[in-house]
mmCIF file of C-alpha atoms and ligand atoms in Angstrom:
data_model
loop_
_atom_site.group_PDB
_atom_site.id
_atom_site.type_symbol
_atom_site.label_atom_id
_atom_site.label_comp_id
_atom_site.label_asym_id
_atom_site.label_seq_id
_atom_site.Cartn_x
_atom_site.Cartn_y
_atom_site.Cartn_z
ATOM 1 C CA UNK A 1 88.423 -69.771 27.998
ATOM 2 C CA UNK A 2 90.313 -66.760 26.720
ATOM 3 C CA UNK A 3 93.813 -68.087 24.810
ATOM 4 C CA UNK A 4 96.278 -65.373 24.568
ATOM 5 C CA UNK A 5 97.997 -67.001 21.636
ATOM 6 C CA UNK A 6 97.354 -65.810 18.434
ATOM 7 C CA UNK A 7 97.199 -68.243 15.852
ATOM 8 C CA UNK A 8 100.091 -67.129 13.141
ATOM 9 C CA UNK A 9 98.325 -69.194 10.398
ATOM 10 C CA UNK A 10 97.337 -66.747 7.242
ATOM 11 C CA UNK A 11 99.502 -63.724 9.518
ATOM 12 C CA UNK A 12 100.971 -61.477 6.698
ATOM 13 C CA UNK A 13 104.095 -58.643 6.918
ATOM 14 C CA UNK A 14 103.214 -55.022 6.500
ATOM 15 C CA UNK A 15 99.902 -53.740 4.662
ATOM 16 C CA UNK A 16 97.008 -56.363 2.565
ATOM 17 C CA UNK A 17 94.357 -55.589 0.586
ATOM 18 C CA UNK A 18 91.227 -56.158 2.521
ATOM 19 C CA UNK A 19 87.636 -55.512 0.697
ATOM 20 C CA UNK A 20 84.618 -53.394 2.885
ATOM 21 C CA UNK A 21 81.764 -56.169 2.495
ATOM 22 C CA UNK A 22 79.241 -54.177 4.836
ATOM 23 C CA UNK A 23 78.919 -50.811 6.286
ATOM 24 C CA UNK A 24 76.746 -50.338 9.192
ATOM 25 C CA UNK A 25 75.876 -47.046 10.778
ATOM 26 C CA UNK A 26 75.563 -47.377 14.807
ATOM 27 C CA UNK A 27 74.903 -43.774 15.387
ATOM 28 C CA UNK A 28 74.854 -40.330 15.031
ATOM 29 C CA UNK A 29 79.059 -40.544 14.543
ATOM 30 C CA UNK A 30 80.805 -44.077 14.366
ATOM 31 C CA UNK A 31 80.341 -46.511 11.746
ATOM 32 C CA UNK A 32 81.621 -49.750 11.468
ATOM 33 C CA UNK A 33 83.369 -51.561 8.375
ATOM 34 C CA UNK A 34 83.209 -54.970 7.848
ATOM 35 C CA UNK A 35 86.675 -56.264 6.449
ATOM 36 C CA UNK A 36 87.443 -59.476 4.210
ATOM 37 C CA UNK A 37 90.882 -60.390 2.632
ATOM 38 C CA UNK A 38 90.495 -59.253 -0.864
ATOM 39 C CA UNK A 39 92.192 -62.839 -1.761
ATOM 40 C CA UNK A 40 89.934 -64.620 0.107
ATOM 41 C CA UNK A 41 91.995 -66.316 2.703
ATOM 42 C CA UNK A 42 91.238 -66.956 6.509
ATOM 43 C CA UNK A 43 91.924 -64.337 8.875
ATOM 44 C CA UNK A 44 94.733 -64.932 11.828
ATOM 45 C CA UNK A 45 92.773 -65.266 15.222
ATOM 46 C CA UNK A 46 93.483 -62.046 17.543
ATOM 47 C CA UNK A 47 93.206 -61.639 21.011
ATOM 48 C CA UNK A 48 90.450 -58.930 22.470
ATOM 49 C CA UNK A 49 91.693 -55.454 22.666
ATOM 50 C CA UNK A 50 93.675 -55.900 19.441
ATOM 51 C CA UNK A 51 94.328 -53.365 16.750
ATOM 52 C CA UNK A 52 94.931 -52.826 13.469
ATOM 53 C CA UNK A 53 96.185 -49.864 11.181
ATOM 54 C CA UNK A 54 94.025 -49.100 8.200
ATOM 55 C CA UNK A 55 95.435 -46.951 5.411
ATOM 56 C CA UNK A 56 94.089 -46.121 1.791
ATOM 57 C CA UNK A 57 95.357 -45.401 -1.584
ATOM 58 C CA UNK A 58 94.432 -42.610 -3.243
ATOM 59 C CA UNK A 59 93.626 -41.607 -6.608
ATOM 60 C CA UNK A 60 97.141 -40.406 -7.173
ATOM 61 C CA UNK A 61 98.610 -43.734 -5.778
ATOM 62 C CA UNK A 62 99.930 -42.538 -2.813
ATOM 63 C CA UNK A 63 99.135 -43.592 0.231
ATOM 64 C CA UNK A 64 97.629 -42.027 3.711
ATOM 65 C CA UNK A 65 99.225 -42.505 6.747
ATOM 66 C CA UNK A 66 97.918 -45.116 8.966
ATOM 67 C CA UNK A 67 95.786 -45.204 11.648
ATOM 68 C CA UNK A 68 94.564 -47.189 14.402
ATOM 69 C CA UNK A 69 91.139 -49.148 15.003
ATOM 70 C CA UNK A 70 90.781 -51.668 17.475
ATOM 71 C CA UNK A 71 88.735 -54.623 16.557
ATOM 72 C CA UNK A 72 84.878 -54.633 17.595
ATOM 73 C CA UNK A 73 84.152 -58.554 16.988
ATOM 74 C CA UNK A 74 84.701 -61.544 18.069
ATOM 75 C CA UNK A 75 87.504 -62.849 16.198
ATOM 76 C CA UNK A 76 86.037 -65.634 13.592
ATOM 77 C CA UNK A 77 88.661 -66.107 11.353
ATOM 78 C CA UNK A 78 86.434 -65.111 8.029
ATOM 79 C CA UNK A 79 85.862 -61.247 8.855
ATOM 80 C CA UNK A 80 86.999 -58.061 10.633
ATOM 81 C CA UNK A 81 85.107 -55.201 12.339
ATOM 82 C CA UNK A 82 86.427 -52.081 13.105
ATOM 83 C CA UNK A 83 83.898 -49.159 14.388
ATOM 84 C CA UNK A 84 85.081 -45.773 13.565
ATOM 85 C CA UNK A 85 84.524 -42.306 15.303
ATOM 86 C CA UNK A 86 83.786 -39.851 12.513
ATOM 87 C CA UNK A 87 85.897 -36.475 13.510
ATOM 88 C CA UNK A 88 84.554 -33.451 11.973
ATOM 89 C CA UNK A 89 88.132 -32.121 11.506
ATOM 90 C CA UNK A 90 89.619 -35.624 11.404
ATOM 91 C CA UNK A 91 91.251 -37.274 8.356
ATOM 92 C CA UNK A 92 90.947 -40.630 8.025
ATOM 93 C CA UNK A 93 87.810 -41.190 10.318
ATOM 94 C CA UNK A 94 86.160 -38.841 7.622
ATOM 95 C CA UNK A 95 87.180 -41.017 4.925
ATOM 96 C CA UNK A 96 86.134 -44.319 6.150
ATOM 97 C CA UNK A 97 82.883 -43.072 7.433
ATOM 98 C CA UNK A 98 81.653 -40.935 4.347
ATOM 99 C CA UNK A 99 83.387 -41.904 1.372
ATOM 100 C CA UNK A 100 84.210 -45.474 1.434
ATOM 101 C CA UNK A 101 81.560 -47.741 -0.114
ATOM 102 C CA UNK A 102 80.867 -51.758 0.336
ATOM 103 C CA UNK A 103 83.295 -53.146 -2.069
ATOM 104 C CA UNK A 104 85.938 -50.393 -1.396
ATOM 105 C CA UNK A 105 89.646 -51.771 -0.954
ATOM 106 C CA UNK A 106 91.513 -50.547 1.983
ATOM 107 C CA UNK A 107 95.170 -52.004 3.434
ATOM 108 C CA UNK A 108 95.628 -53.717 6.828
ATOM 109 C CA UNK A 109 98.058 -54.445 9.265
ATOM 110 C CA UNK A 110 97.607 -58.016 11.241
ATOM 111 C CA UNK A 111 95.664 -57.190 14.524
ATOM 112 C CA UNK A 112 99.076 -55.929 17.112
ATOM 113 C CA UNK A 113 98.749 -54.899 20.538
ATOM 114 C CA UNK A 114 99.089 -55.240 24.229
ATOM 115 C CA UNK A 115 95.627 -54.142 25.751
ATOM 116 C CA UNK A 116 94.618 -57.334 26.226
ATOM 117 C CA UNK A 117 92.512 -59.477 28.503
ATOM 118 C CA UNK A 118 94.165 -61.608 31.451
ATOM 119 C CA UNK A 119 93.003 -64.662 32.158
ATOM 120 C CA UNK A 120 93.133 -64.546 35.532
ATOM 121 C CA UNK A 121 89.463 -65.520 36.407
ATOM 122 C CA UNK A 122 88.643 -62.362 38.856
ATOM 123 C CA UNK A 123 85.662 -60.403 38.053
ATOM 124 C CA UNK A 124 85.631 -57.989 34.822
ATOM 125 C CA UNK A 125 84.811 -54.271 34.659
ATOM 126 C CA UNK A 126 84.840 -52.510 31.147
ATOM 127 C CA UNK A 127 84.183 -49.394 31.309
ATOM 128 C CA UNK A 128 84.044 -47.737 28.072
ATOM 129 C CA UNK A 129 83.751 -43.774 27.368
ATOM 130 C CA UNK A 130 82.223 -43.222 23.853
ATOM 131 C CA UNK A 131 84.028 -45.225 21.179
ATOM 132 C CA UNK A 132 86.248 -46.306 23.817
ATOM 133 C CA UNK A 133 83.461 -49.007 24.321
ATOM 134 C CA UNK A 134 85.460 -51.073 21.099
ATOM 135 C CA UNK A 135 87.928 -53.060 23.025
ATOM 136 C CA UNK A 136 85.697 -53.766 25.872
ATOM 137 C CA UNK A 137 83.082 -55.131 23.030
ATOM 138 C CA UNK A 138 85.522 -57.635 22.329
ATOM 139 C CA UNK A 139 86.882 -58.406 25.031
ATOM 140 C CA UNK A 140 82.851 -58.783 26.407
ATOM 141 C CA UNK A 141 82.750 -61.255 23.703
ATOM 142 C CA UNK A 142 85.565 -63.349 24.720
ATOM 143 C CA UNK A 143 84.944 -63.483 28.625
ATOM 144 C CA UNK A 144 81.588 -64.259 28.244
ATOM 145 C CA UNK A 145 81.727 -67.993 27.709
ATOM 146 C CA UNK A 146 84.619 -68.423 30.380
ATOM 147 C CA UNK A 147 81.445 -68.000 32.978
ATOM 148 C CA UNK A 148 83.693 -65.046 34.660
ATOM 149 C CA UNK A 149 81.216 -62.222 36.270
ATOM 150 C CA UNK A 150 81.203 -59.277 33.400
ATOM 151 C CA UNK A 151 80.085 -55.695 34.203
ATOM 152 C CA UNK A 152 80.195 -53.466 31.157
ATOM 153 C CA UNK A 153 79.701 -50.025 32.270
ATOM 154 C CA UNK A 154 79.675 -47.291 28.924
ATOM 155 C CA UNK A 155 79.449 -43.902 29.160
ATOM 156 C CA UNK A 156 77.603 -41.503 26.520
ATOM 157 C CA UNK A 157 76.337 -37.948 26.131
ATOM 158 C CA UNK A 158 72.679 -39.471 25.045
ATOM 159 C CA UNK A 159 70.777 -41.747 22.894
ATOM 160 C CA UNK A 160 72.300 -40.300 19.768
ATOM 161 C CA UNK A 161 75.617 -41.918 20.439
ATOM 162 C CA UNK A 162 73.752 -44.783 21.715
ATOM 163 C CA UNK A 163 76.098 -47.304 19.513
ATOM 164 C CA UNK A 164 75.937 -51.284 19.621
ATOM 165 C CA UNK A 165 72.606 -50.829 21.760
ATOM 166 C CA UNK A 166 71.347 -54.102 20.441
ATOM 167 C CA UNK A 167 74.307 -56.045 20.819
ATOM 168 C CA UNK A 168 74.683 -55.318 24.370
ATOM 169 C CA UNK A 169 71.566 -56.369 25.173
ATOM 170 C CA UNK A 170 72.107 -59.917 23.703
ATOM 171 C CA UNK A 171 75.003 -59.793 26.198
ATOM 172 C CA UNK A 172 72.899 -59.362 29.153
ATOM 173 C CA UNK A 173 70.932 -62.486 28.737
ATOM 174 C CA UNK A 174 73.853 -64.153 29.687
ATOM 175 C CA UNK A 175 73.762 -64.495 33.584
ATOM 176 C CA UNK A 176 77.241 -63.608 34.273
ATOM 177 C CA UNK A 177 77.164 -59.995 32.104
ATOM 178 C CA UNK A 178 75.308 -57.301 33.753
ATOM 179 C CA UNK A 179 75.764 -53.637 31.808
ATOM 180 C CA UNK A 180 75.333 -49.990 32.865
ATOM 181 C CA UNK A 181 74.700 -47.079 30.477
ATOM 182 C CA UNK A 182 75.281 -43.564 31.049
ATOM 183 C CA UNK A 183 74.317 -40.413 29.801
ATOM 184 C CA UNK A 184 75.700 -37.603 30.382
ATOM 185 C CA UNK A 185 73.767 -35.140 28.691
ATOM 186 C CA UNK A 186 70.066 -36.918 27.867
ATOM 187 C CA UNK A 187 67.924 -35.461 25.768
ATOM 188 C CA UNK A 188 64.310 -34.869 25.826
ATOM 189 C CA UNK A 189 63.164 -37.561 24.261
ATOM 190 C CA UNK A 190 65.579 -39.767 26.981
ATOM 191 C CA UNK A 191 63.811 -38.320 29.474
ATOM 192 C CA UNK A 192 61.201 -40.132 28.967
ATOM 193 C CA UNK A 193 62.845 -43.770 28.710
ATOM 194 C CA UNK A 194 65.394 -42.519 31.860
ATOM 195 C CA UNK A 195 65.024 -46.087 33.065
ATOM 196 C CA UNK A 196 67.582 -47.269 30.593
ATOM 197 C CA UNK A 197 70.525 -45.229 31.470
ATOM 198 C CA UNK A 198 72.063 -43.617 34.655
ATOM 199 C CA UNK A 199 71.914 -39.784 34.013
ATOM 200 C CA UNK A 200 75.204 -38.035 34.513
ATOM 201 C CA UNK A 201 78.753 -39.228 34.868
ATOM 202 C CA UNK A 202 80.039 -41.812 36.732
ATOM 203 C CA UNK A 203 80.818 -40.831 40.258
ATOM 204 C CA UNK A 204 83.839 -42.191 42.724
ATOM 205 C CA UNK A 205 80.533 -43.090 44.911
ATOM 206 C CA UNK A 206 78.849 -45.201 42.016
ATOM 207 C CA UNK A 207 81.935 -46.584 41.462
ATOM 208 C CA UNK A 208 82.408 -47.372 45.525
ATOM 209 C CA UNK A 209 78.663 -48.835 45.694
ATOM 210 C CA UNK A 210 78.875 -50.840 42.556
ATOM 211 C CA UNK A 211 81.913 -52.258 40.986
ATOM 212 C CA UNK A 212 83.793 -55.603 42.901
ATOM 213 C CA UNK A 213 86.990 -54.604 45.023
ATOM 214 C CA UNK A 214 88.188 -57.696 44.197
ATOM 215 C CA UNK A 215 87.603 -56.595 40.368
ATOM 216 C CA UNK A 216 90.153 -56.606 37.276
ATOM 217 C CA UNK A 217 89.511 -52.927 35.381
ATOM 218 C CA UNK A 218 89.999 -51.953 31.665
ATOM 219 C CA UNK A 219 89.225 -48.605 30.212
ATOM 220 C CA UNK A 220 89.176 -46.714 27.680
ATOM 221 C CA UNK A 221 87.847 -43.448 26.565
ATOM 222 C CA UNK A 222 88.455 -39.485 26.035
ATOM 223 C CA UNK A 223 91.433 -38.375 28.318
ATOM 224 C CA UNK A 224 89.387 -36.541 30.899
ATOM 225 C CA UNK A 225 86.949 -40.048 31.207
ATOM 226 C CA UNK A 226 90.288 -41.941 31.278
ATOM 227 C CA UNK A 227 91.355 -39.503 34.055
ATOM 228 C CA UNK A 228 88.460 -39.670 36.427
ATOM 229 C CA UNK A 229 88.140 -43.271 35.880
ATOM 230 C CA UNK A 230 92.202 -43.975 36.713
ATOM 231 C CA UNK A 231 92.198 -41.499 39.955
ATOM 232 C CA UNK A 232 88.774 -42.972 40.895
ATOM 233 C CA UNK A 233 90.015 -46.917 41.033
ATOM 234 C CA UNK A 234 93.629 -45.714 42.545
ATOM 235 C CA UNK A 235 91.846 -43.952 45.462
ATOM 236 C CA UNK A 236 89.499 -47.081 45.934
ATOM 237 C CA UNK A 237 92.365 -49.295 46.345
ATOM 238 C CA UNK A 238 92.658 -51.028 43.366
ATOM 239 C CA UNK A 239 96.210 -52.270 42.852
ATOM 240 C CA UNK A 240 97.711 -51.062 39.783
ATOM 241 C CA UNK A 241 98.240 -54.152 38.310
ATOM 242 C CA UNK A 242 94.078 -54.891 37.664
ATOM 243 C CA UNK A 243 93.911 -50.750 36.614
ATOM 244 C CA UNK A 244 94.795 -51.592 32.554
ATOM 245 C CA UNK A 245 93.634 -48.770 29.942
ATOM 246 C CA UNK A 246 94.352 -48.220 26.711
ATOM 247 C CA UNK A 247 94.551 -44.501 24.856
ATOM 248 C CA UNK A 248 93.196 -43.574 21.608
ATOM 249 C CA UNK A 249 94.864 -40.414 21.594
ATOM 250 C CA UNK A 250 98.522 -39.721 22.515
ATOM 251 C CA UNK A 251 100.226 -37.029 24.640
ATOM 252 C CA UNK A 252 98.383 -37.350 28.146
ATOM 253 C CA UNK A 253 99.811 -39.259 30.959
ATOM 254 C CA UNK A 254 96.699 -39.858 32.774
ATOM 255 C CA UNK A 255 98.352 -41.435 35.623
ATOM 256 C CA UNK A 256 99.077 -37.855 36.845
ATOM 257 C CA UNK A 257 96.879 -35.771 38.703
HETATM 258 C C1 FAD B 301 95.355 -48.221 19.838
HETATM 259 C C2 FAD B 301 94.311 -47.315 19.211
HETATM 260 C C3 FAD B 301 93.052 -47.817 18.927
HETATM 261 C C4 FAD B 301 92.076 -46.987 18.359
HETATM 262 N N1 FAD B 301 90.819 -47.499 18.114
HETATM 263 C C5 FAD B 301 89.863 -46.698 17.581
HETATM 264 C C6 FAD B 301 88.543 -47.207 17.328
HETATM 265 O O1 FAD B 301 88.218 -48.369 17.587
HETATM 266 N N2 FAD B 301 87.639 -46.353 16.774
HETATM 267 C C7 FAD B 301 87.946 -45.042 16.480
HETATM 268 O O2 FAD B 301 87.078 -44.317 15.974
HETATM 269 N N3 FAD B 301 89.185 -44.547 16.731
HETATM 270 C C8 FAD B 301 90.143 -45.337 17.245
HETATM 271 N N4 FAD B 301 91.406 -44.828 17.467
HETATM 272 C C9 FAD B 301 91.699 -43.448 17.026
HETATM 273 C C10 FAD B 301 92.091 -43.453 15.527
HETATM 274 O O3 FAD B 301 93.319 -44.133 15.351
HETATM 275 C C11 FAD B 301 92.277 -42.044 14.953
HETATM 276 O O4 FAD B 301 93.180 -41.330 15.762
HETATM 277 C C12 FAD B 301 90.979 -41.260 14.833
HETATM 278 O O5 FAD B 301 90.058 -41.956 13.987
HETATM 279 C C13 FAD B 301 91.248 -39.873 14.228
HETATM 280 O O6 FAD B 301 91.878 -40.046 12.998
HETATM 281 P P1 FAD B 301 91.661 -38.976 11.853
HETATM 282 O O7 FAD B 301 92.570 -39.317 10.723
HETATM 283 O O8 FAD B 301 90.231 -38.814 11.511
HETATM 284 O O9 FAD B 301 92.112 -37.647 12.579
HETATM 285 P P2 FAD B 301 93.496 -36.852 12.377
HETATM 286 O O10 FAD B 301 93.455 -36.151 11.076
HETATM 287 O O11 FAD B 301 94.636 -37.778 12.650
HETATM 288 O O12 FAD B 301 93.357 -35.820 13.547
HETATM 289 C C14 FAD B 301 93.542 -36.273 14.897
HETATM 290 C C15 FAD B 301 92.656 -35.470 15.829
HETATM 291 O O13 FAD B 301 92.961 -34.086 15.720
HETATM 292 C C16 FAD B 301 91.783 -33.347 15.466
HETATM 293 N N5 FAD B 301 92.093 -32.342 14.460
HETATM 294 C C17 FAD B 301 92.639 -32.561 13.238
HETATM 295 N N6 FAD B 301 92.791 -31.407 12.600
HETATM 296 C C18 FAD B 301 92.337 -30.431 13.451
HETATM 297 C C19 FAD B 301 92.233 -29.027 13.372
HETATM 298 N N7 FAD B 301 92.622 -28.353 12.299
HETATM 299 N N8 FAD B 301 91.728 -28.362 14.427
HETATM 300 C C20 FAD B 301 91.319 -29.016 15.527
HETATM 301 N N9 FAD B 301 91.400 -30.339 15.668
HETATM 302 C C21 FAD B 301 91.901 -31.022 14.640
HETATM 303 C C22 FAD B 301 90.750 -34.327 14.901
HETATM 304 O O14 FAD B 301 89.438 -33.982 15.311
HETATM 305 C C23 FAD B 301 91.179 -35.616 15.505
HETATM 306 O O15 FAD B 301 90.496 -35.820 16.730
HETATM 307 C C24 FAD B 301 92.379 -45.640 18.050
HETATM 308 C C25 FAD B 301 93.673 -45.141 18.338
HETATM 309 C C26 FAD B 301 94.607 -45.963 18.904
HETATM 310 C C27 FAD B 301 95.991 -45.392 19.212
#
């Protein structure tokens, strides 16, 4: 049962000290930091699709600016995970992925934002392009028990940006989650294991043959995913108010065409 009410216990204003207690690599590019409140205290619950900002202090004391990572865990009230993209001309992503060590302080916000899942009981499609797949990782997590029908559909150039492989896999041996993987530009050594993924990208006509009309759609991705994927469920009929997406990067409207 998903509870859209965030429990305000331990909620703090502004930025707080949170310690890096793990560091896992996933792939080739995103990495994911494990988060505990440097003083120890419980975490507030969040809802799936949540955020938070993340900002450091340098050596100088000043501070960077702030940005976003949605949370990639179930929320468990001792620990946050956030799984972050490293951009070879980025900033911050740099930062966090290569130069921030277990034990590391950074500050956090309290987990904010409206890309959340309804609880309205219809069947689920995430569809996830790249690290876009973080929201619909938690919000896997939290529709999973309600016994609603899950499809998880994420979409990747190839096994080297194969992230949270595993973990999806657990989630298929439920009965009610089913996932589909693809890649859009395998490589050889996928070739050989092409059983695992759907090669190329998603078409209107996958889309048509296998996802519910009846369905309620997030997604989340690069802007010309987000675009394909928006036009695609528009032109199959889906009313708007099941078409909910959530952008990493600002600037595009991706409702136009
Ligand atoms: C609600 C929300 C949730 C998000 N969740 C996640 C998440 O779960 N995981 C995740 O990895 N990201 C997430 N993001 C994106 C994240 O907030 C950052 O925008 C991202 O990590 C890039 O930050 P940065 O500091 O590395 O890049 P910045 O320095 O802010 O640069 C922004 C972009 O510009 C490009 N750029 C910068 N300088 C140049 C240059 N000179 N030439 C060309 N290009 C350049 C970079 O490649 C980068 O893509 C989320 C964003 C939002 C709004």
């Amino acid at each position: 049962m998903i509870d859209n009410k965030v429990n305000s216990d331990n909620k703090w204003k502004g930025f707080k000290d949170f310690i890096v207690f793990n560091k896992v690599k996933e792939d080739e590019a995103v990495t994911s930091l494990y988060l505990k409140a440097s003083d120890g205290s419980k975490l507030p619950e969040f809802i799936a699709g949540q955020f938070i900002a993340i900002r450091l202090r340098n050596e100088d004391n000043t501070l960077t600016k702030p940005r976003q990572y949605t949370l990639s865990m179930k929320s468990n009230g001792e620990f946050y995970r956030v799984s972050v993209k490293r951009e070879e001309k980025g900033f911050l992503s740099k930062k966090l992925c290569d130069e921030i060590k277990i034990g590391d302080t950074l500050e956090i916000t309290v987990p904010i934002g409206k890309f959340i899942l309804k609880d309205n009981g219809k069947p689920l499609v995430l569809i996830g392009g790249g690290i876009g797949v973080t929201p619909m990782l938690t919000m896997a997590y939290d529709a999973i028990s309600s016994g609603r029908k899950i499809h998880l559909i994420y979409s990747i150039p190839n096994s080297k940006n194969h992230s949270f492989k595993e973990e999806i896999e657990r989630l298929c041996e439920n009965n009610n989650f089913k996932s589909n993987v693809f890649y859009t530009r395998p490589n050889e050594t996928d070739a050989l294991r092409k059983d695992f993924y759907i090669k190329g990208r998603m078409s209107k006509e996958w889309m048509i043959d296998n996802l519910p009309k009846d369905g309620d759609f997030y997604f989340c991705g690069p802007v010309p995913f987000m675009k394909d994927v928006y036009h695609n469920l528009i032109s199959m009929g889906i009313e708007k108010e099941y078409v909910n997406f959530e952008m990493f990067e600002s600037g595009e409207d991706i409702t136009k065409e």
